[in-house]
Short mmCIF file of C-alpha atoms in Angstrom, two decimals:
data_model
loop_
_atom_site.label_atom_id
_atom_site.label_comp_id
_atom_site.label_asym_id
_atom_site.label_seq_id
_atom_site.Cartn_x
_atom_site.Cartn_y
_atom_site.Cartn_z
CA MET A 1 -10.91 -13.46 1.52
CA MET A 2 -7.34 -14.84 1.62
CA PRO A 3 -4.69 -12.21 2.47
CA CYS A 4 -2.32 -11.66 -0.65
CA MET A 5 0.80 -12.80 1.53
CA ASP A 6 -0.91 -16.34 2.27
CA LEU A 7 -0.81 -17.05 -1.50
CA LEU A 8 2.91 -17.66 -1.08
CA SER A 9 2.51 -19.97 1.90
CA GLY A 10 1.37 -22.98 0.04
CA GLU A 11 1.40 -24.68 -3.34
CA PRO A 12 -0.39 -22.58 -5.90
CA SER A 13 -3.31 -23.93 -7.87
CA VAL A 14 -4.19 -21.99 -10.83
CA VAL A 15 -7.44 -21.83 -12.94
CA THR A 16 -6.84 -20.47 -16.46
CA VAL A 17 -9.80 -19.47 -18.99
CA GLY A 18 -8.70 -19.18 -22.55
CA ALA A 19 -4.95 -18.54 -21.70
CA GLY A 20 -3.54 -21.49 -23.34
CA MET A 21 0.10 -20.41 -23.55
CA PHE A 22 -0.05 -19.37 -19.79
CA ALA A 23 -1.53 -22.65 -18.82
CA GLU A 24 1.28 -24.62 -20.71
CA SER A 25 4.03 -22.42 -19.32
CA LEU A 26 2.64 -23.28 -15.69
CA ALA A 27 2.22 -26.79 -16.29
CA GLY A 28 5.94 -26.94 -17.65
CA GLN A 29 6.71 -25.91 -14.19
CA ALA A 30 4.94 -28.56 -12.41
CA VAL A 31 2.29 -26.14 -11.39
CA PRO A 32 -1.21 -27.60 -10.98
CA VAL A 33 -3.48 -26.02 -13.66
CA ALA A 34 -7.27 -26.31 -14.17
CA PRO A 35 -7.90 -24.98 -17.57
CA VAL A 36 -11.60 -23.97 -18.28
CA ASP A 37 -12.64 -24.45 -21.81
CA PHE A 38 -14.77 -21.03 -22.04
CA ARG A 39 -16.18 -19.61 -25.18
CA PRO A 40 -18.18 -16.51 -25.34
CA PRO A 41 -21.62 -16.81 -26.75
CA LEU A 42 -21.97 -16.99 -30.57
CA GLY A 43 -23.09 -13.48 -31.80
CA GLY A 44 -21.43 -11.57 -28.92
CA ALA A 45 -23.31 -9.02 -26.82
CA ALA A 46 -26.01 -8.68 -29.28
CA ALA A 47 -27.02 -12.38 -28.44
CA GLU A 48 -26.85 -11.98 -24.79
CA ASP A 49 -30.23 -10.33 -24.42
CA ASP A 50 -31.84 -12.88 -26.49
CA LEU A 51 -30.47 -15.53 -24.57
CA VAL A 52 -31.57 -14.23 -21.41
CA ARG A 53 -35.24 -13.91 -22.82
CA VAL A 54 -35.37 -17.31 -24.30
CA LEU A 55 -33.76 -18.96 -21.20
CA ALA A 56 -36.43 -17.24 -19.06
CA ASP A 57 -39.31 -18.47 -21.17
CA PRO A 58 -41.44 -20.37 -18.74
CA ARG A 59 -42.59 -22.58 -21.72
CA ARG A 60 -39.24 -23.74 -22.54
CA ALA A 61 -38.44 -26.80 -20.43
CA ALA A 62 -41.81 -28.36 -21.07
CA ALA A 63 -41.64 -27.37 -24.68
CA ASP A 64 -38.22 -28.79 -25.15
CA ALA A 65 -39.37 -32.21 -23.56
CA THR A 66 -42.51 -32.46 -25.60
CA ALA A 67 -40.71 -31.78 -28.97
CA VAL A 68 -37.76 -34.27 -28.18
CA GLY A 69 -40.33 -36.77 -26.61
CA ARG A 70 -42.26 -36.76 -29.86
CA ILE A 71 -38.99 -37.45 -31.93
CA LEU A 72 -37.94 -40.37 -29.79
CA ALA A 73 -41.37 -42.01 -30.11
CA VAL A 74 -41.47 -42.21 -33.87
CA ARG A 75 -40.84 -45.82 -35.41
CA PRO A 76 -39.97 -45.08 -39.19
CA LYS A 77 -40.91 -47.88 -41.72
CA LEU A 78 -40.37 -48.25 -45.41
CA VAL A 79 -43.82 -48.84 -46.73
CA ASP A 80 -43.72 -48.00 -50.34
CA VAL A 81 -42.03 -46.94 -53.55
CA ARG A 82 -43.76 -44.64 -55.92
CA PRO A 83 -43.31 -42.01 -58.65
CA ALA A 84 -42.70 -38.50 -57.41
CA GLY A 85 -45.68 -37.35 -59.36
CA ALA A 86 -48.18 -39.61 -57.57
CA ALA A 87 -46.50 -39.43 -54.22
CA LEU A 88 -45.99 -35.80 -53.91
CA GLY A 89 -48.45 -34.36 -56.36
CA LEU A 90 -45.39 -33.01 -58.37
CA GLU A 91 -46.77 -31.95 -61.75
CA PRO A 92 -44.91 -31.58 -65.01
CA GLY A 93 -42.65 -28.45 -65.04
CA GLY A 94 -42.32 -28.60 -61.15
CA PHE A 95 -39.15 -29.67 -59.35
CA LEU A 96 -38.07 -30.07 -55.82
CA HIS A 97 -34.43 -29.10 -54.47
CA ALA A 98 -32.35 -29.38 -51.42
CA GLY A 99 -32.13 -26.74 -48.87
CA PRO A 100 -33.86 -23.52 -48.01
CA PRO A 101 -35.87 -21.66 -50.81
CA LEU A 102 -33.71 -20.55 -53.82
CA THR A 103 -33.92 -18.63 -57.17
CA TRP A 104 -32.23 -19.53 -60.46
CA ASP A 105 -29.99 -16.26 -60.26
CA ARG A 106 -28.53 -17.50 -56.94
CA ALA A 107 -28.24 -21.22 -57.70
CA SER A 108 -24.77 -22.74 -57.44
CA GLY A 109 -23.16 -24.63 -60.07
CA PRO A 110 -24.15 -28.24 -59.07
CA MET A 111 -27.80 -27.00 -58.33
CA ARG A 112 -28.04 -25.64 -61.87
CA GLY A 113 -26.57 -28.67 -63.37
CA ALA A 114 -29.01 -31.07 -61.58
CA LEU A 115 -32.08 -28.82 -62.55
CA MET A 116 -30.71 -28.62 -66.20
CA GLY A 117 -30.44 -32.57 -66.26
CA ALA A 118 -33.82 -32.97 -64.60
CA MET A 119 -35.32 -30.81 -67.37
CA VAL A 120 -33.80 -33.05 -70.05
CA LEU A 121 -34.95 -36.08 -68.11
CA GLU A 122 -38.66 -35.04 -68.28
CA GLY A 123 -38.53 -34.11 -71.95
CA LEU A 124 -38.74 -30.42 -71.13
CA ALA A 125 -35.47 -29.49 -73.13
CA ASP A 126 -33.54 -31.38 -75.66
CA THR A 127 -30.14 -30.37 -74.32
CA PRO A 128 -28.79 -29.09 -70.99
CA GLU A 129 -28.06 -25.84 -72.81
CA ALA A 130 -31.56 -25.47 -73.90
CA ALA A 131 -32.67 -26.41 -70.38
CA GLU A 132 -30.56 -23.47 -68.97
CA ARG A 133 -31.91 -21.02 -71.27
CA ILE A 134 -35.63 -22.09 -70.18
CA LEU A 135 -34.62 -22.03 -66.44
CA ALA A 136 -32.97 -18.59 -66.69
CA ARG A 137 -36.15 -16.96 -68.11
CA GLY A 138 -38.30 -18.70 -65.32
CA GLY A 139 -39.71 -21.45 -67.38
CA ALA A 140 -39.92 -24.09 -64.49
CA ARG A 141 -41.10 -23.97 -60.83
CA PHE A 142 -39.03 -25.25 -58.12
CA GLU A 143 -39.34 -25.56 -54.32
CA PRO A 144 -37.41 -26.95 -51.35
CA CYS A 145 -37.95 -30.65 -50.73
CA HIS A 146 -38.74 -30.07 -47.09
CA HIS A 147 -41.84 -28.15 -48.08
CA ARG A 148 -43.46 -31.39 -49.30
CA SER A 149 -42.17 -33.56 -46.52
CA ALA A 150 -39.41 -34.73 -48.55
CA VAL A 151 -35.49 -34.68 -48.37
CA GLY A 152 -32.85 -34.93 -51.23
CA PRO A 153 -29.16 -35.66 -51.12
CA MET A 154 -26.78 -33.06 -52.38
CA ALA A 155 -28.58 -30.77 -55.01
CA GLY A 156 -31.60 -33.01 -54.03
CA VAL A 157 -33.45 -32.27 -57.38
CA VAL A 158 -36.62 -34.33 -57.80
CA SER A 159 -38.86 -34.36 -60.94
CA PRO A 160 -42.14 -35.97 -61.55
CA SER A 161 -40.98 -39.16 -63.11
CA MET A 162 -38.40 -40.06 -60.41
CA TRP A 163 -39.34 -42.77 -58.05
CA MET A 164 -39.47 -42.06 -54.22
CA PHE A 165 -39.03 -44.21 -51.13
CA GLU A 166 -42.11 -43.75 -48.83
CA ILE A 167 -41.50 -43.74 -45.17
CA ALA A 168 -44.46 -43.80 -42.42
CA ASP A 169 -44.86 -43.52 -38.83
CA GLU A 170 -47.91 -46.02 -38.15
CA ALA A 171 -48.87 -44.35 -34.76
CA SER A 172 -49.25 -40.86 -36.28
CA GLY A 173 -49.84 -41.56 -39.89
CA ARG A 174 -47.16 -39.01 -40.95
CA ARG A 175 -45.10 -39.76 -44.05
CA THR A 176 -41.91 -38.54 -45.76
CA TRP A 177 -40.10 -39.19 -48.99
CA CYS A 178 -36.72 -39.47 -50.72
CA SER A 179 -35.59 -40.32 -54.28
CA LEU A 180 -33.68 -43.35 -54.95
CA ASN A 181 -29.83 -43.17 -54.65
CA GLU A 182 -27.99 -43.08 -58.04
CA GLY A 183 -24.59 -43.98 -56.61
CA LEU A 184 -21.44 -41.85 -56.56
CA GLY A 185 -19.45 -39.89 -59.04
CA ALA A 186 -21.02 -38.40 -62.28
CA VAL A 187 -24.53 -38.36 -60.97
CA LEU A 188 -27.55 -35.73 -61.19
CA ARG A 189 -27.44 -34.96 -57.26
CA TYR A 190 -23.81 -33.77 -57.75
CA GLY A 191 -24.78 -31.48 -60.72
CA ALA A 192 -23.68 -33.95 -63.55
CA TYR A 193 -26.12 -34.02 -66.49
CA GLY A 194 -24.17 -36.20 -69.32
CA PRO A 195 -25.93 -38.85 -71.43
CA GLU A 196 -24.86 -41.61 -69.02
CA VAL A 197 -26.54 -39.80 -66.13
CA ILE A 198 -29.95 -39.39 -68.00
CA ASP A 199 -29.75 -42.97 -69.23
CA ARG A 200 -29.12 -44.37 -65.50
CA LEU A 201 -32.02 -42.21 -64.24
CA ARG A 202 -34.34 -43.51 -67.07
CA TRP A 203 -33.36 -47.03 -66.03
CA MET A 204 -34.12 -46.20 -62.43
CA SER A 205 -37.50 -45.08 -63.45
CA ALA A 206 -38.32 -47.89 -65.74
CA VAL A 207 -36.82 -50.79 -63.93
CA LEU A 208 -35.36 -50.11 -60.45
CA GLY A 209 -38.43 -48.24 -59.05
CA PRO A 210 -41.07 -50.79 -60.38
CA LEU A 211 -39.12 -53.78 -59.07
CA LEU A 212 -38.52 -52.19 -55.62
CA GLN A 213 -42.24 -51.50 -55.41
CA ALA A 214 -43.25 -55.01 -56.34
CA ALA A 215 -40.81 -56.46 -53.90
CA LEU A 216 -41.66 -54.27 -51.08
CA ARG A 217 -45.40 -54.83 -51.58
CA ALA A 218 -44.73 -58.49 -51.46
CA HIS A 219 -42.53 -58.31 -48.38
CA GLY A 220 -44.30 -55.77 -46.48
CA PRO A 221 -42.98 -52.73 -44.42
CA VAL A 222 -39.33 -52.72 -43.57
CA ASP A 223 -38.52 -51.46 -40.07
CA LEU A 224 -35.91 -48.78 -40.73
CA GLY A 225 -35.29 -47.83 -37.05
CA ALA A 226 -34.23 -51.29 -36.38
CA VAL A 227 -32.00 -51.39 -39.44
CA ILE A 228 -30.41 -48.14 -38.32
CA ALA A 229 -29.79 -49.22 -34.80
CA GLN A 230 -28.02 -52.29 -36.26
CA MET A 231 -25.95 -50.26 -38.58
CA LEU A 232 -24.55 -48.25 -35.72
CA HIS A 233 -23.22 -51.59 -34.29
CA MET A 234 -21.77 -52.62 -37.58
CA GLY A 235 -19.56 -49.49 -38.48
CA ASP A 236 -21.90 -47.25 -40.29
CA GLU A 237 -22.91 -43.71 -39.23
CA CYS A 238 -25.92 -43.27 -41.76
CA HIS A 239 -24.52 -40.46 -43.73
CA ASN A 240 -21.41 -41.04 -45.50
CA ARG A 241 -21.11 -44.81 -44.66
CA ASN A 242 -24.19 -46.98 -45.23
CA ARG A 243 -22.38 -50.15 -46.33
CA SER A 244 -24.14 -52.48 -43.86
CA GLY A 245 -27.47 -50.72 -44.19
CA THR A 246 -27.48 -51.17 -47.86
CA LEU A 247 -26.61 -54.96 -47.57
CA MET A 248 -29.24 -55.62 -44.77
CA LEU A 249 -31.97 -53.89 -47.08
CA LEU A 250 -31.03 -56.12 -49.78
CA ARG A 251 -30.92 -59.20 -47.80
CA GLU A 252 -34.59 -58.48 -46.79
CA LEU A 253 -35.76 -57.73 -50.18
CA ILE A 254 -33.87 -59.95 -52.58
CA PRO A 255 -36.10 -63.14 -52.16
CA ASP A 256 -39.11 -60.81 -53.37
CA LEU A 257 -37.15 -59.30 -56.03
CA ILE A 258 -36.41 -62.76 -57.39
CA GLY A 259 -40.10 -63.79 -56.83
CA SER A 260 -41.53 -60.69 -58.57
CA GLY A 261 -42.25 -62.14 -61.85
CA ALA A 262 -39.93 -59.68 -63.44
CA PRO A 263 -37.39 -60.81 -66.09
CA ALA A 264 -34.47 -62.62 -64.40
CA THR A 265 -31.91 -60.19 -66.12
CA ASP A 266 -33.76 -57.16 -64.57
CA ALA A 267 -33.81 -58.72 -61.00
CA ALA A 268 -30.27 -59.43 -61.20
CA GLU A 269 -29.46 -56.05 -62.53
CA VAL A 270 -31.39 -54.42 -59.57
CA ALA A 271 -29.61 -56.57 -57.00
CA ARG A 272 -26.25 -55.93 -58.66
CA PHE A 273 -26.99 -52.03 -58.75
CA ILE A 274 -27.94 -51.93 -54.98
CA GLY A 275 -25.39 -54.39 -53.74
CA GLY A 276 -22.58 -52.24 -55.82
CA ASN A 277 -23.85 -48.86 -54.32
CA ASP A 278 -22.81 -48.59 -50.67
CA HIS A 279 -24.67 -45.22 -50.41
CA PHE A 280 -28.00 -46.85 -51.49
CA PHE A 281 -29.45 -46.73 -47.79
CA LEU A 282 -28.50 -43.08 -47.36
CA ASN A 283 -31.64 -42.41 -49.09
CA LEU A 284 -33.61 -44.29 -46.44
CA ALA A 285 -31.74 -42.99 -43.40
CA MET A 286 -32.45 -39.33 -44.59
CA PRO A 287 -36.25 -39.61 -44.80
CA ALA A 288 -36.21 -41.79 -41.64
CA ALA A 289 -34.55 -38.91 -39.78
CA LYS A 290 -37.01 -36.29 -41.28
CA LEU A 291 -39.97 -38.33 -40.28
CA MET A 292 -38.73 -38.38 -36.68
CA LEU A 293 -37.82 -34.73 -36.69
CA ASP A 294 -41.20 -33.62 -38.31
CA ALA A 295 -42.77 -35.00 -35.30
CA GLY A 296 -41.09 -32.37 -33.09
CA ARG A 297 -42.47 -29.36 -35.06
CA ASP A 298 -44.85 -26.83 -33.93
CA VAL A 299 -44.14 -26.62 -30.26
CA PRO A 300 -44.19 -22.92 -29.21
CA GLY A 301 -41.21 -22.13 -26.83
CA SER A 302 -38.94 -24.83 -27.87
CA GLY A 303 -35.53 -24.15 -29.50
CA LEU A 304 -34.93 -27.67 -30.81
CA VAL A 305 -33.58 -27.64 -34.28
CA VAL A 306 -35.93 -29.87 -36.54
CA ALA A 307 -34.22 -29.40 -39.97
CA MET A 308 -30.58 -28.40 -41.35
CA ALA A 309 -30.48 -28.06 -44.91
CA ARG A 310 -28.26 -26.60 -47.58
CA ASN A 311 -28.93 -25.56 -51.29
CA GLY A 312 -25.19 -24.94 -52.21
CA THR A 313 -25.57 -21.15 -51.49
CA ASP A 314 -27.35 -20.89 -48.19
CA PHE A 315 -27.43 -23.09 -45.08
CA GLY A 316 -30.74 -22.98 -43.29
CA ILE A 317 -32.38 -24.26 -40.13
CA GLN A 318 -35.73 -24.54 -38.65
CA THR A 319 -36.85 -24.91 -35.14
CA ALA A 320 -39.74 -26.43 -33.40
CA GLY A 321 -40.91 -23.20 -31.86
CA THR A 322 -40.75 -21.07 -35.04
CA GLY A 323 -42.95 -22.93 -37.54
CA ASP A 324 -41.81 -23.25 -41.13
CA GLN A 325 -39.48 -20.06 -40.98
CA TRP A 326 -35.92 -20.64 -42.31
CA PHE A 327 -32.86 -18.91 -40.73
CA THR A 328 -30.33 -18.76 -43.10
CA ALA A 329 -26.69 -17.69 -43.86
CA PRO A 330 -24.14 -18.28 -46.57
CA ALA A 331 -23.01 -21.95 -46.66
CA ASN A 332 -19.53 -22.82 -45.61
CA THR A 333 -17.21 -25.04 -47.85
CA PRO A 334 -16.37 -28.55 -46.66
CA GLU A 335 -12.75 -29.24 -45.91
CA GLY A 336 -11.52 -32.88 -46.55
CA LEU A 337 -10.24 -35.36 -49.13
CA PHE A 338 -10.57 -34.97 -52.77
CA LEU A 339 -10.85 -37.40 -55.83
CA GLY A 340 -8.19 -37.55 -58.46
CA SER A 341 -6.70 -34.25 -59.42
CA TYR A 342 -9.49 -32.13 -57.71
CA GLY A 343 -8.48 -29.83 -54.80
CA PRO A 344 -10.23 -27.08 -52.60
CA GLN A 345 -10.62 -24.63 -55.56
CA ASP A 346 -12.95 -27.25 -57.23
CA ALA A 347 -15.38 -27.60 -54.19
CA ASN A 348 -18.80 -25.98 -54.05
CA PRO A 349 -20.02 -24.52 -50.62
CA ASP A 350 -21.99 -27.07 -48.60
CA ILE A 351 -25.04 -28.51 -50.36
CA GLY A 352 -27.87 -31.15 -49.66
CA ASP A 353 -30.69 -32.19 -47.27
CA SER A 354 -28.47 -35.09 -45.92
CA ALA A 355 -27.61 -32.93 -42.83
CA ILE A 356 -30.92 -34.13 -41.58
CA THR A 357 -29.07 -37.13 -40.36
CA GLU A 358 -27.06 -35.08 -38.04
CA THR A 359 -30.02 -33.24 -37.02
CA CYS A 360 -31.35 -36.52 -35.74
CA GLY A 361 -28.14 -37.58 -34.05
CA LEU A 362 -26.60 -39.50 -36.80
CA GLY A 363 -23.90 -38.85 -39.33
CA GLY A 364 -21.34 -36.61 -37.93
CA PHE A 365 -22.84 -36.93 -34.45
CA ALA A 366 -22.22 -40.76 -34.70
CA MET A 367 -18.77 -40.69 -36.21
CA ALA A 368 -17.41 -42.61 -33.02
CA THR A 369 -19.17 -45.80 -34.00
CA ALA A 370 -17.65 -45.53 -37.66
CA PRO A 371 -13.99 -44.93 -37.28
CA ALA A 372 -13.49 -45.88 -40.99
CA ILE A 373 -15.39 -42.96 -42.06
CA VAL A 374 -12.29 -40.68 -41.42
CA ARG A 375 -10.59 -42.29 -44.51
CA PHE A 376 -13.35 -41.05 -46.63
CA VAL A 377 -14.04 -37.48 -45.07
CA GLY A 378 -10.84 -36.69 -43.40
CA GLY A 379 -9.72 -36.35 -39.66
CA ASP A 380 -8.58 -39.28 -37.60
CA VAL A 381 -10.11 -41.87 -35.02
CA ALA A 382 -9.50 -39.53 -32.05
CA PHE A 383 -11.30 -36.70 -33.79
CA ALA A 384 -14.26 -39.09 -34.55
CA LEU A 385 -14.40 -40.05 -30.84
CA GLU A 386 -14.06 -36.61 -29.53
CA THR A 387 -16.66 -35.30 -32.07
CA SER A 388 -19.48 -37.65 -30.85
CA ARG A 389 -18.62 -36.82 -27.26
CA ARG A 390 -18.77 -33.17 -27.82
CA MET A 391 -22.12 -33.13 -29.57
CA TYR A 392 -23.80 -34.25 -26.28
CA GLU A 393 -23.07 -30.71 -25.15
CA ILE A 394 -25.49 -29.05 -27.58
CA THR A 395 -28.44 -31.57 -27.51
CA LEU A 396 -31.16 -32.05 -25.24
CA ALA A 397 -31.34 -35.91 -25.11
CA GLU A 398 -30.03 -39.10 -25.99
CA ASN A 399 -31.79 -41.76 -28.11
CA PRO A 400 -31.95 -45.04 -26.43
CA ALA A 401 -32.68 -46.94 -29.72
CA PHE A 402 -29.52 -45.69 -31.67
CA GLN A 403 -26.45 -46.53 -29.49
CA LEU A 404 -22.83 -46.24 -29.89
CA PRO A 405 -20.80 -49.35 -28.67
CA ILE A 406 -17.56 -47.54 -28.42
CA LEU A 407 -19.07 -45.11 -25.94
CA ASP A 408 -20.31 -48.04 -23.78
CA PHE A 409 -23.53 -48.22 -25.79
CA ARG A 410 -24.55 -44.58 -24.99
CA GLY A 411 -27.52 -43.32 -27.18
CA THR A 412 -26.82 -40.85 -29.83
CA ALA A 413 -26.76 -37.09 -28.95
CA THR A 414 -30.45 -35.99 -30.14
CA GLY A 415 -32.06 -32.75 -30.30
CA ILE A 416 -29.92 -29.88 -31.30
CA ASP A 417 -30.74 -26.85 -28.85
CA VAL A 418 -30.35 -23.50 -30.35
CA THR A 419 -29.53 -21.92 -26.89
CA ARG A 420 -26.94 -24.50 -26.11
CA VAL A 421 -25.29 -24.07 -29.49
CA VAL A 422 -25.07 -20.28 -28.93
CA ARG A 423 -23.97 -20.41 -25.42
CA THR A 424 -21.06 -23.01 -25.90
CA GLY A 425 -20.10 -21.95 -29.41
CA ILE A 426 -20.00 -25.49 -30.43
CA LEU A 427 -21.40 -26.02 -33.87
CA PRO A 428 -23.01 -29.32 -35.11
CA GLN A 429 -20.31 -31.31 -36.89
CA ILE A 430 -21.51 -32.64 -40.33
CA ASN A 431 -19.60 -35.06 -42.64
CA THR A 432 -20.64 -34.63 -46.24
CA GLY A 433 -19.71 -35.25 -49.95
CA MET A 434 -18.35 -32.47 -52.00
CA ALA A 435 -19.83 -31.39 -55.48
CA GLY A 436 -17.87 -29.60 -57.93
CA ARG A 437 -18.27 -25.90 -58.19
CA GLU A 438 -19.11 -26.12 -61.97
CA ALA A 439 -22.29 -27.44 -63.31
CA GLY A 440 -21.75 -30.87 -65.07
CA VAL A 441 -18.67 -31.84 -62.93
CA GLY A 442 -20.20 -34.21 -60.29
CA GLN A 443 -18.51 -35.25 -57.12
CA VAL A 444 -15.01 -33.96 -56.30
CA GLY A 445 -14.55 -35.24 -52.73
CA ALA A 446 -15.88 -35.61 -49.23
CA GLY A 447 -15.12 -33.92 -46.06
CA LEU A 448 -16.23 -32.13 -42.83
CA VAL A 449 -18.23 -28.84 -42.40
CA THR A 450 -20.14 -26.99 -39.84
CA PRO A 451 -23.19 -24.67 -40.24
CA PRO A 452 -22.57 -20.78 -40.11
CA GLU A 453 -23.17 -19.41 -36.76
CA GLY A 454 -25.76 -16.82 -38.33
CA CYS A 455 -28.31 -19.35 -38.62
CA PHE A 456 -28.35 -20.12 -34.79
CA THR A 457 -28.26 -16.52 -33.69
CA ALA A 458 -31.09 -15.63 -36.09
CA ALA A 459 -33.15 -18.34 -34.91
CA LEU A 460 -32.45 -17.43 -31.24
CA ARG A 461 -33.59 -13.91 -32.09
CA ALA A 462 -36.93 -15.08 -33.48
CA LEU A 463 -37.38 -17.29 -30.41
CA ALA A 464 -36.65 -14.41 -28.10
CA ALA A 465 -39.21 -12.09 -30.06
CA ALA A 466 -41.88 -14.79 -29.62
CA ALA A 467 -41.15 -15.17 -25.86
CA PRO A 468 -43.41 -13.72 -23.13
CA PRO A 469 -42.16 -10.38 -21.64
CA LEU A 470 -39.56 -10.75 -18.82
CA VAL A 471 -41.16 -9.85 -15.54
CA GLY A 472 -39.50 -7.55 -13.12
#
């Protein structure tokens, strides 16, 4: 050990941990400083024992490798467009919703608004007010989209007559589904239920869905993995920016739309609707991501996150090693940019299944490749770059199929690991739309949000409980 007096015989070199002001003061005096970005584990001392048990689990390394390997092997393709009743076995009076399980008494404004609108759409109520009374007395059944291999943006409400994209992995035969995208503003998924919302949904079921089905069946499957890979090279991050993906899809299908035999006015209206809706591809990126992540499920010993979802009240995650169990905590409220005169007081807590894109390494994890996204959700270009770099610290792998040109074509950070989130204190970054707090309002803005840390500490606790006993 160096004698204390020897410390004064040469130039000092200082390592600081967490003492920002001290480091800045020394640097201002030309003293070399090596700051260490240390964060205590999430959950404090209570989580330390759980971390020890999970990290010591002899199954962990192989289990994580197996789960992430399965995810990276999936090749998602759009194979069909069908009504939810036929695709998912959804019966009259049954609805799906975004996020973990929810009861009416705990449902947020936008979730209530979307369910009320869906009741009117299905002819189960004449007015939203009548629908609200029926729902309040338990007159409808609803469950998470995830429980039927589906995902839904924002409120994510799916009713039997809505048409669904069907995504498949040829090698495994696994399938996932998502509804068709309505656009932005006053739409059902943001909790709006006015006459124009219902009319648009009825047109989507009567015209858009059947024409897309005819065009796709004539065209054949669309390789969504290839489209997503190209999107990342064209400035999209596949969550809040999907412009190039939407146009690439339209380019693929428009000859078959025109040749479908449908009235020319209907084909033109469908092409105009898709081309004017930059978010249309979001509802394909989401089920493609879910298809990949579902392949990583049911691997005992793995702490890989296979779902992150929000219902407007709770944020929930699921992991590869804990089956279908949800780990939930109160959802945070996004911070960002608002439309018109709306402000923070109008925003509902985080909502939607669209965080499946981040779970797969897209969206907020890929913001570096989509610098224009910050003009929609807030932040700046430097923040977008730093965010994508930081996400590698909490993931198990990189996806060589999804590359970020600005990071020298590095693969996207893939496979969120519960132990890494808890150990580093770094929470997954999500960029998202914001729904109005009150039912019927619709979209009020877009912004940035992270999951509550309680989801990850709860998942870690369950993984620790399932780990073999420590030896010695």
